Amino acid sequence: MEGYDMKKYVTLIISAVLGSALTIGTFMLFGNNNGNTVKIEHLSGSPVVGATYTVTEDGEVVPLEFTTVSKQVMPAVVHIKSTQVQNTGNYQYRGNPDPFRDFFDDDIFEYFFGPEFRFESPRQQQPRGPQARVGAGSGVIINADGYIVTNNHVIDNADDIEVTLDDNRVFKAKVIGTDPSTDIALLQINEKGLPYLPLVNSDDVEVGEWVLAVGNPFNLNSTVTAGIVSAKGRSIHILPDRSAIESFIQTDAAINPGNSGGALVNLQGGLIGINTAIASPTGAYAGYGFAVPSNIVSKVVEDLLKYGMVQRGYLGLIIRSVDGNLAKEKDLSVTTGVYVDSISVNSAAGDAGVKPGDVILEVNNSPVKTSAELLEMVALYHPGDKVALKIDRKGKEMDFLVTLRNQEGKEKLYEKDSEEVLGLLGIQVEELDKETRRKLDIDGGLRVTQLSTGIIRRHTDMRVGFIITKADGKVMRTTEDLVKYLENKKGGVMLEGIYEDYPGTYYYAFGL
């Protein structure tokens, strides 16, 4: 059998050389015409097909070619244009609305002047209307009924979303839900019978496996690039959400601005990830791209469709990955795993018996080597689900069964009715813990953890981190307080509250 394969490969190499020589010879014979009529011959097929081979999981040697899978995948990848209308008010400072902004980056500027600060000179004001900002990205059709997955940052703050299919048909898209923690958003267009990509188990993806990235970089529609999976479980600390879950699939398939939200597929055309970010000193492709694994995407989509929001379980731990230096510093008996730095308030794992200094080795019998892998595994479960942890405590292995909790430290799912109200507003909130209440000297409040398309974003300048203390003058201590008050409310609403890092009280008004 080995002799047969060797003979086969030698035959292919000889064919490739002869094919190249034939092509060059034809050009030399007819290309240098000295004024004579040029005759150009067209070959109906290449003399060499599938000169490169790969091996499947079953050990079968198969030709490595991308044409078939490209034709299969491209119709299911779309171009997304998102438009945000910025209502900048009636006046602006002529030239630069914030004269000092050139001297500060945005974070420092807001630290000194607050999130609502605007500098205007009465002598140099001029009228200005709404300004439109247009962004572009990619998306993947995952259902024949028009459901499309993309990155949250592609459509974040958008007032209008336009989807262009591979056949150039254009549709307006509705936002079904978003999850900034994983940078995933779910859209829908009003069309049936669409081509779509199936999601495969991203745990089965292996480093070194061939993959294709499909998207619309630089507005170049239906672009396909090839590469391999370079690594798994990468955390690059790019997502701004305070509860961010980063466990990216890393690939060297070329990904550029505009690829965000596009497909990363295997050679069978299965969706293994949503392209999200690049590692680059210039902002363009420099060797590595990162995709959200399909298992995380699947969990997010299912929760958005079923609950209207992502119901994610938490261990309630402050963690970091173990390496040789940490093992030496903490005198650990292992050099891989996830080190427990501290226990959060109302910690599910803490109440189950996990202690600071423990090293988590396995989750449900699956080994974990890094904190990114642990976050990915736990993120696939809901509050109330049980997970088995194997930990190392000073050289002794121990097992714990943990019942996961939500961010508020409760084991129950959020109620659908309450999410309908908060979904209408376009916010997600969490109740303040005792330490924060004591620090801010308030009886209670609700911190806004996420802002998506909704009433508040359309009509106010509220920022993530705003702490709601009152609604129409009534004290709001819990999520239930806010939901019950707003359920039957009609007309204007005034939310009152504070920002933890800025002085003063802030007010946001909108209508229901």
PDB file of C-alpha atoms in Angstrom, residues 69-310:
ATOM      1  CA  VAL A  69     -16.580  24.228   0.239  1.00  0.00           C
ATOM      2  CA  SER A  70     -16.214  27.852  -0.932  1.00  0.00           C
ATOM      3  CA  LYS A  71     -19.184  27.485  -3.296  1.00  0.00           C
ATOM      4  CA  GLN A  72     -21.154  25.912  -0.459  1.00  0.00           C
ATOM      5  CA  VAL A  73     -20.349  28.568   2.148  1.00  0.00           C
ATOM      6  CA  MET A  74     -20.370  31.895   0.275  1.00  0.00           C
ATOM      7  CA  PRO A  75     -24.174  32.098  -0.284  1.00  0.00           C
ATOM      8  CA  ALA A  76     -24.707  31.903   3.493  1.00  0.00           C
ATOM      9  CA  VAL A  77     -22.361  34.800   4.368  1.00  0.00           C
ATOM     10  CA  VAL A  78     -23.829  38.302   4.133  1.00  0.00           C
ATOM     11  CA  HIS A  79     -22.646  41.902   4.138  1.00  0.00           C
ATOM     12  CA  ILE A  80     -23.989  44.090   6.957  1.00  0.00           C
ATOM     13  CA  LYS A  81     -24.214  47.871   6.898  1.00  0.00           C
ATOM     14  CA  SER A  82     -25.120  49.512  10.202  1.00  0.00           C
ATOM     15  CA  THR A  83     -26.083  53.173  10.444  1.00  0.00           C
ATOM     16  CA  GLN A  84     -26.109  55.153  13.664  1.00  0.00           C
ATOM     17  CA  VAL A  85     -27.768  58.571  13.717  1.00  0.00           C
ATOM     18  CA  GLN A  86     -26.049  60.728  16.295  1.00  0.00           C
ATOM     19  CA  ASN A  87     -28.276  63.427  17.702  1.00  0.00           C
ATOM     20  CA  THR A  88     -25.602  65.952  18.593  1.00  0.00           C
ATOM     21  CA  GLY A  89     -27.915  68.627  19.850  1.00  0.00           C
ATOM     22  CA  ASN A  90     -28.697  72.079  18.536  1.00  0.00           C
ATOM     23  CA  TYR A  91     -25.249  73.610  18.858  1.00  0.00           C
ATOM     24  CA  GLN A  92     -21.606  72.709  18.594  1.00  0.00           C
ATOM     25  CA  TYR A  93     -18.280  74.401  19.050  1.00  0.00           C
ATOM     26  CA  ARG A  94     -17.141  75.381  15.557  1.00  0.00           C
ATOM     27  CA  GLY A  95     -14.380  73.079  14.334  1.00  0.00           C
ATOM     28  CA  ASN A  96     -13.933  70.713  17.292  1.00  0.00           C
ATOM     29  CA  PRO A  97     -16.901  70.173  19.660  1.00  0.00           C
ATOM     30  CA  ASP A  98     -14.482  69.362  22.507  1.00  0.00           C
ATOM     31  CA  PRO A  99     -11.415  71.636  22.140  1.00  0.00           C
ATOM     32  CA  PHE A 100      -9.456  69.712  24.800  1.00  0.00           C
ATOM     33  CA  ARG A 101     -10.138  66.251  23.376  1.00  0.00           C
ATOM     34  CA  ASP A 102      -7.076  66.381  21.110  1.00  0.00           C
ATOM     35  CA  PHE A 103      -4.917  66.418  24.262  1.00  0.00           C
ATOM     36  CA  PHE A 104      -6.578  63.481  26.039  1.00  0.00           C
ATOM     37  CA  ASP A 105      -7.638  59.982  25.072  1.00  0.00           C
ATOM     38  CA  ASP A 106     -11.347  59.230  25.614  1.00  0.00           C
ATOM     39  CA  ASP A 107     -10.891  57.390  28.933  1.00  0.00           C
ATOM     40  CA  ILE A 108      -8.833  60.186  30.513  1.00  0.00           C
ATOM     41  CA  PHE A 109     -11.176  62.837  29.116  1.00  0.00           C
ATOM     42  CA  GLU A 110     -14.229  61.156  30.682  1.00  0.00           C
ATOM     43  CA  TYR A 111     -12.345  60.564  33.942  1.00  0.00           C
ATOM     44  CA  PHE A 112     -11.798  64.306  34.413  1.00  0.00           C
ATOM     45  CA  PHE A 113     -14.984  65.700  32.893  1.00  0.00           C
ATOM     46  CA  GLY A 114     -17.579  62.923  33.288  1.00  0.00           C
ATOM     47  CA  PRO A 115     -19.548  60.941  30.684  1.00  0.00           C
ATOM     48  CA  GLU A 116     -21.994  63.748  29.882  1.00  0.00           C
ATOM     49  CA  PHE A 117     -19.513  66.644  29.520  1.00  0.00           C
ATOM     50  CA  ARG A 118     -19.677  68.759  26.367  1.00  0.00           C
ATOM     51  CA  PHE A 119     -17.702  71.978  25.886  1.00  0.00           C
ATOM     52  CA  GLU A 120     -19.406  74.737  23.901  1.00  0.00           C
ATOM     53  CA  SER A 121     -18.440  78.344  23.307  1.00  0.00           C
ATOM     54  CA  PRO A 122     -21.459  80.713  23.208  1.00  0.00           C
ATOM     55  CA  ARG A 123     -19.612  82.976  20.773  1.00  0.00           C
ATOM     56  CA  GLN A 124     -18.847  80.199  18.316  1.00  0.00           C
ATOM     57  CA  GLN A 125     -21.974  78.050  18.367  1.00  0.00           C
ATOM     58  CA  GLN A 126     -23.738  77.036  15.177  1.00  0.00           C
ATOM     59  CA  PRO A 127     -26.751  74.813  14.480  1.00  0.00           C
ATOM     60  CA  ARG A 128     -26.076  71.206  13.679  1.00  0.00           C
ATOM     61  CA  GLY A 129     -28.516  68.399  12.872  1.00  0.00           C
ATOM     62  CA  PRO A 130     -28.218  64.637  13.308  1.00  0.00           C
ATOM     63  CA  GLN A 131     -25.025  63.084  11.967  1.00  0.00           C
ATOM     64  CA  ALA A 132     -24.943  59.552  10.488  1.00  0.00           C
ATOM     65  CA  ARG A 133     -22.136  57.100  11.178  1.00  0.00           C
ATOM     66  CA  VAL A 134     -21.977  54.069   8.886  1.00  0.00           C
ATOM     67  CA  GLY A 135     -20.125  50.864   9.686  1.00  0.00           C
ATOM     68  CA  ALA A 136     -19.765  47.594   7.815  1.00  0.00           C
ATOM     69  CA  GLY A 137     -19.165  43.973   8.667  1.00  0.00           C
ATOM     70  CA  SER A 138     -20.244  40.450   7.885  1.00  0.00           C
ATOM     71  CA  GLY A 139     -22.824  37.969   9.108  1.00  0.00           C
ATOM     72  CA  VAL A 140     -23.687  34.283   8.793  1.00  0.00           C
ATOM     73  CA  ILE A 141     -27.131  32.882   8.002  1.00  0.00           C
ATOM     74  CA  ILE A 142     -27.725  29.992  10.423  1.00  0.00           C
ATOM     75  CA  ASN A 143     -31.364  29.250   9.638  1.00  0.00           C
ATOM     76  CA  ALA A 144     -33.449  29.129   6.450  1.00  0.00           C
ATOM     77  CA  ASP A 145     -35.946  31.544   8.051  1.00  0.00           C
ATOM     78  CA  GLY A 146     -33.507  34.447   7.988  1.00  0.00           C
ATOM     79  CA  TYR A 147     -31.687  34.270  11.335  1.00  0.00           C
ATOM     80  CA  ILE A 148     -28.215  35.791  11.058  1.00  0.00           C
ATOM     81  CA  VAL A 149     -25.336  35.737  13.544  1.00  0.00           C
ATOM     82  CA  THR A 150     -22.801  38.550  13.623  1.00  0.00           C
ATOM     83  CA  ASN A 151     -20.620  40.406  16.124  1.00  0.00           C
ATOM     84  CA  ASN A 152     -22.281  42.741  18.577  1.00  0.00           C
ATOM     85  CA  HIS A 153     -19.723  45.436  17.777  1.00  0.00           C
ATOM     86  CA  VAL A 154     -20.834  45.375  14.113  1.00  0.00           C
ATOM     87  CA  ILE A 155     -24.389  46.497  14.949  1.00  0.00           C
ATOM     88  CA  ASP A 156     -23.927  48.106  18.370  1.00  0.00           C
ATOM     89  CA  ASN A 157     -25.848  51.407  18.690  1.00  0.00           C
ATOM     90  CA  ALA A 158     -27.217  51.025  15.151  1.00  0.00           C
ATOM     91  CA  ASP A 159     -30.477  52.769  14.275  1.00  0.00           C
ATOM     92  CA  ASP A 160     -30.680  51.024  10.917  1.00  0.00           C
ATOM     93  CA  ILE A 161     -29.242  47.669   9.818  1.00  0.00           C
ATOM     94  CA  GLU A 162     -29.106  46.655   6.172  1.00  0.00           C
ATOM     95  CA  VAL A 163     -28.190  43.142   5.038  1.00  0.00           C
ATOM     96  CA  THR A 164     -26.976  42.360   1.507  1.00  0.00           C
ATOM     97  CA  LEU A 165     -27.045  38.707   0.462  1.00  0.00           C
ATOM     98  CA  ASP A 166     -24.512  37.014  -1.781  1.00  0.00           C
ATOM     99  CA  ASP A 167     -26.982  37.382  -4.700  1.00  0.00           C
ATOM    100  CA  ASN A 168     -27.152  41.174  -4.035  1.00  0.00           C
ATOM    101  CA  ARG A 169     -30.675  41.192  -2.591  1.00  0.00           C
ATOM    102  CA  VAL A 170     -30.998  43.776   0.190  1.00  0.00           C
ATOM    103  CA  PHE A 171     -33.087  43.503   3.396  1.00  0.00           C
ATOM    104  CA  LYS A 172     -33.622  45.489   6.565  1.00  0.00           C
ATOM    105  CA  ALA A 173     -32.689  43.492   9.673  1.00  0.00           C
ATOM    106  CA  LYS A 174     -34.241  43.316  13.116  1.00  0.00           C
ATOM    107  CA  VAL A 175     -32.126  42.790  16.228  1.00  0.00           C
ATOM    108  CA  ILE A 176     -33.372  39.703  18.092  1.00  0.00           C
ATOM    109  CA  GLY A 177     -30.827  40.042  20.874  1.00  0.00           C
ATOM    110  CA  THR A 178     -27.218  40.801  21.757  1.00  0.00           C
ATOM    111  CA  ASP A 179     -24.580  39.468  24.144  1.00  0.00           C
ATOM    112  CA  PRO A 180     -21.682  41.909  24.654  1.00  0.00           C
ATOM    113  CA  SER A 181     -19.980  39.395  26.968  1.00  0.00           C
ATOM    114  CA  THR A 182     -19.151  37.239  23.938  1.00  0.00           C
ATOM    115  CA  ASP A 183     -19.547  39.952  21.253  1.00  0.00           C
ATOM    116  CA  ILE A 184     -22.349  38.006  19.550  1.00  0.00           C
ATOM    117  CA  ALA A 185     -25.606  39.407  18.132  1.00  0.00           C
ATOM    118  CA  LEU A 186     -28.589  37.686  16.515  1.00  0.00           C
ATOM    119  CA  LEU A 187     -30.481  39.373  13.666  1.00  0.00           C
ATOM    120  CA  GLN A 188     -33.402  38.351  11.461  1.00  0.00           C
ATOM    121  CA  ILE A 189     -34.505  39.390   7.989  1.00  0.00           C
ATOM    122  CA  ASN A 190     -37.944  38.851   6.480  1.00  0.00           C
ATOM    123  CA  GLU A 191     -37.139  36.089   4.005  1.00  0.00           C
ATOM    124  CA  LYS A 192     -37.561  32.293   3.869  1.00  0.00           C
ATOM    125  CA  GLY A 193     -35.736  29.452   2.168  1.00  0.00           C
ATOM    126  CA  LEU A 194     -32.285  30.956   2.553  1.00  0.00           C
ATOM    127  CA  PRO A 195     -28.998  29.019   2.334  1.00  0.00           C
ATOM    128  CA  TYR A 196     -27.458  28.585   5.771  1.00  0.00           C
ATOM    129  CA  LEU A 197     -24.499  27.041   7.573  1.00  0.00           C
ATOM    130  CA  PRO A 198     -24.826  24.334  10.224  1.00  0.00           C
ATOM    131  CA  LEU A 199     -22.981  24.836  13.517  1.00  0.00           C
ATOM    132  CA  VAL A 200     -20.590  22.038  14.428  1.00  0.00           C
ATOM    133  CA  ASN A 201     -19.054  21.083  17.766  1.00  0.00           C
ATOM    134  CA  SER A 202     -16.098  23.431  18.188  1.00  0.00           C
ATOM    135  CA  ASP A 203     -14.624  21.140  20.860  1.00  0.00           C
ATOM    136  CA  ASP A 204     -13.799  18.727  18.034  1.00  0.00           C
ATOM    137  CA  VAL A 205     -11.724  21.337  16.188  1.00  0.00           C
ATOM    138  CA  GLU A 206      -8.022  20.551  16.368  1.00  0.00           C
ATOM    139  CA  VAL A 207      -4.945  22.753  16.188  1.00  0.00           C
ATOM    140  CA  GLY A 208      -3.406  22.370  12.728  1.00  0.00           C
ATOM    141  CA  GLU A 209      -6.753  21.735  11.050  1.00  0.00           C
ATOM    142  CA  TRP A 210      -7.400  23.518   7.742  1.00  0.00           C
ATOM    143  CA  VAL A 211     -10.095  26.229   7.882  1.00  0.00           C
ATOM    144  CA  LEU A 212     -11.560  28.942   5.651  1.00  0.00           C
ATOM    145  CA  ALA A 213     -12.513  32.483   6.673  1.00  0.00           C
ATOM    146  CA  VAL A 214     -15.376  33.956   4.648  1.00  0.00           C
ATOM    147  CA  GLY A 215     -16.516  37.570   4.861  1.00  0.00           C
ATOM    148  CA  ASN A 216     -16.407  41.058   3.385  1.00  0.00           C
ATOM    149  CA  PRO A 217     -13.085  42.721   4.258  1.00  0.00           C
ATOM    150  CA  PHE A 218     -12.751  46.330   3.103  1.00  0.00           C
ATOM    151  CA  ASN A 219     -16.236  45.969   1.515  1.00  0.00           C
ATOM    152  CA  LEU A 220     -14.871  43.313  -0.851  1.00  0.00           C
ATOM    153  CA  ASN A 221     -17.870  41.007  -0.872  1.00  0.00           C
ATOM    154  CA  SER A 222     -17.613  37.218  -0.665  1.00  0.00           C
ATOM    155  CA  THR A 223     -13.908  36.959   0.100  1.00  0.00           C
ATOM    156  CA  VAL A 224     -12.465  33.556   1.032  1.00  0.00           C
ATOM    157  CA  THR A 225      -9.095  33.023   2.715  1.00  0.00           C
ATOM    158  CA  ALA A 226      -7.508  29.766   3.873  1.00  0.00           C
ATOM    159  CA  GLY A 227      -5.333  28.854   6.831  1.00  0.00           C
ATOM    160  CA  ILE A 228      -5.097  26.539   9.789  1.00  0.00           C
ATOM    161  CA  VAL A 229      -6.256  26.613  13.386  1.00  0.00           C
ATOM    162  CA  SER A 230      -3.222  28.078  15.163  1.00  0.00           C
ATOM    163  CA  ALA A 231      -4.471  27.707  18.738  1.00  0.00           C
ATOM    164  CA  LYS A 232      -7.600  27.319  20.866  1.00  0.00           C
ATOM    165  CA  GLY A 233      -8.771  28.922  24.074  1.00  0.00           C
ATOM    166  CA  ARG A 234      -7.052  32.244  23.424  1.00  0.00           C
ATOM    167  CA  SER A 235      -7.853  35.273  25.589  1.00  0.00           C
ATOM    168  CA  ILE A 236      -6.600  38.573  24.158  1.00  0.00           C
ATOM    169  CA  HIS A 237      -8.484  40.936  26.504  1.00  0.00           C
ATOM    170  CA  ILE A 238     -10.196  42.796  23.688  1.00  0.00           C
ATOM    171  CA  LEU A 239     -13.849  42.720  24.775  1.00  0.00           C
ATOM    172  CA  PRO A 240     -14.756  45.756  26.905  1.00  0.00           C
ATOM    173  CA  ASP A 241     -17.635  44.077  28.769  1.00  0.00           C
ATOM    174  CA  ARG A 242     -16.901  43.573  32.482  1.00  0.00           C
ATOM    175  CA  SER A 243     -18.172  39.972  32.245  1.00  0.00           C
ATOM    176  CA  ALA A 244     -16.353  39.225  28.983  1.00  0.00           C
ATOM    177  CA  ILE A 245     -15.822  35.599  28.019  1.00  0.00           C
ATOM    178  CA  GLU A 246     -12.853  35.166  25.699  1.00  0.00           C
ATOM    179  CA  SER A 247     -11.841  31.714  24.541  1.00  0.00           C
ATOM    180  CA  PHE A 248     -11.117  32.381  20.888  1.00  0.00           C
ATOM    181  CA  ILE A 249     -10.139  30.007  18.117  1.00  0.00           C
ATOM    182  CA  GLN A 250      -6.940  31.470  16.662  1.00  0.00           C
ATOM    183  CA  THR A 251      -6.280  31.119  12.929  1.00  0.00           C
ATOM    184  CA  ASP A 252      -3.750  32.355  10.385  1.00  0.00           C
ATOM    185  CA  ALA A 253      -6.416  32.602   7.670  1.00  0.00           C
ATOM    186  CA  ALA A 254      -6.314  36.259   6.600  1.00  0.00           C
ATOM    187  CA  ILE A 255      -8.905  38.339   8.490  1.00  0.00           C
ATOM    188  CA  ASN A 256      -9.210  42.102   8.011  1.00  0.00           C
ATOM    189  CA  PRO A 257     -11.616  44.906   8.996  1.00  0.00           C
ATOM    190  CA  GLY A 258     -14.987  43.971   7.534  1.00  0.00           C
ATOM    191  CA  ASN A 259     -14.499  40.264   8.265  1.00  0.00           C
ATOM    192  CA  SER A 260     -16.028  40.783  11.720  1.00  0.00           C
ATOM    193  CA  GLY A 261     -19.119  38.632  12.076  1.00  0.00           C
ATOM    194  CA  GLY A 262     -18.137  36.387   9.171  1.00  0.00           C
ATOM    195  CA  ALA A 263     -17.716  32.622   9.076  1.00  0.00           C
ATOM    196  CA  LEU A 264     -14.810  30.412  10.055  1.00  0.00           C
ATOM    197  CA  VAL A 265     -15.591  26.981   8.595  1.00  0.00           C
ATOM    198  CA  ASN A 266     -13.986  23.566   8.312  1.00  0.00           C
ATOM    199  CA  LEU A 267     -13.457  21.798   4.996  1.00  0.00           C
ATOM    200  CA  GLN A 268     -16.889  20.189   5.269  1.00  0.00           C
ATOM    201  CA  GLY A 269     -18.565  23.611   5.345  1.00  0.00           C
ATOM    202  CA  GLY A 270     -19.501  23.456   9.023  1.00  0.00           C
ATOM    203  CA  LEU A 271     -19.440  26.682  11.041  1.00  0.00           C
ATOM    204  CA  ILE A 272     -16.781  26.396  13.746  1.00  0.00           C
ATOM    205  CA  GLY A 273     -16.611  30.063  14.726  1.00  0.00           C
ATOM    206  CA  ILE A 274     -17.580  33.703  14.121  1.00  0.00           C
ATOM    207  CA  ASN A 275     -14.591  35.837  13.107  1.00  0.00           C
ATOM    208  CA  THR A 276     -14.273  38.633  15.644  1.00  0.00           C
ATOM    209  CA  ALA A 277     -10.840  40.214  15.990  1.00  0.00           C
ATOM    210  CA  ILE A 278      -7.316  40.453  14.634  1.00  0.00           C
ATOM    211  CA  ALA A 279      -3.968  40.820  16.361  1.00  0.00           C
ATOM    212  CA  SER A 280      -2.260  43.631  14.500  1.00  0.00           C
ATOM    213  CA  PRO A 281      -0.040  46.649  15.219  1.00  0.00           C
ATOM    214  CA  THR A 282      -1.470  48.399  12.140  1.00  0.00           C
ATOM    215  CA  GLY A 283      -5.185  47.508  12.218  1.00  0.00           C
ATOM    216  CA  ALA A 284      -4.829  45.258   9.156  1.00  0.00           C
ATOM    217  CA  TYR A 285      -3.957  41.589   8.808  1.00  0.00           C
ATOM    218  CA  ALA A 286      -0.628  40.725  10.407  1.00  0.00           C
ATOM    219  CA  GLY A 287      -0.810  36.972  10.804  1.00  0.00           C
ATOM    220  CA  TYR A 288      -3.516  36.014  13.298  1.00  0.00           C
ATOM    221  CA  GLY A 289      -7.259  36.293  13.618  1.00  0.00           C
ATOM    222  CA  PHE A 290      -9.630  35.212  16.367  1.00  0.00           C
ATOM    223  CA  ALA A 291     -13.094  33.662  16.222  1.00  0.00           C
ATOM    224  CA  VAL A 292     -15.762  32.991  18.839  1.00  0.00           C
ATOM    225  CA  PRO A 293     -16.192  29.169  19.005  1.00  0.00           C
ATOM    226  CA  SER A 294     -19.440  27.782  17.607  1.00  0.00           C
ATOM    227  CA  ASN A 295     -20.362  26.145  20.922  1.00  0.00           C
ATOM    228  CA  ILE A 296     -20.514  29.565  22.574  1.00  0.00           C
ATOM    229  CA  VAL A 297     -22.401  30.958  19.575  1.00  0.00           C
ATOM    230  CA  SER A 298     -24.942  28.134  19.776  1.00  0.00           C
ATOM    231  CA  LYS A 299     -25.577  28.739  23.497  1.00  0.00           C
ATOM    232  CA  VAL A 300     -26.023  32.481  22.960  1.00  0.00           C
ATOM    233  CA  VAL A 301     -28.437  31.998  20.043  1.00  0.00           C
ATOM    234  CA  GLU A 302     -30.546  29.423  21.881  1.00  0.00           C
ATOM    235  CA  ASP A 303     -30.832  31.641  24.964  1.00  0.00           C
ATOM    236  CA  LEU A 304     -31.712  34.745  22.957  1.00  0.00           C
ATOM    237  CA  LEU A 305     -34.482  32.876  21.161  1.00  0.00           C
ATOM    238  CA  LYS A 306     -35.836  31.180  24.286  1.00  0.00           C
ATOM    239  CA  TYR A 307     -35.376  33.811  26.997  1.00  0.00           C
ATOM    240  CA  GLY A 308     -34.700  37.058  25.156  1.00  0.00           C
ATOM    241  CA  MET A 309     -31.322  37.278  26.895  1.00  0.00           C
ATOM    242  CA  VAL A 310     -28.363  35.055  27.682  1.00  0.00           C
TER     243      VAL A 310
END
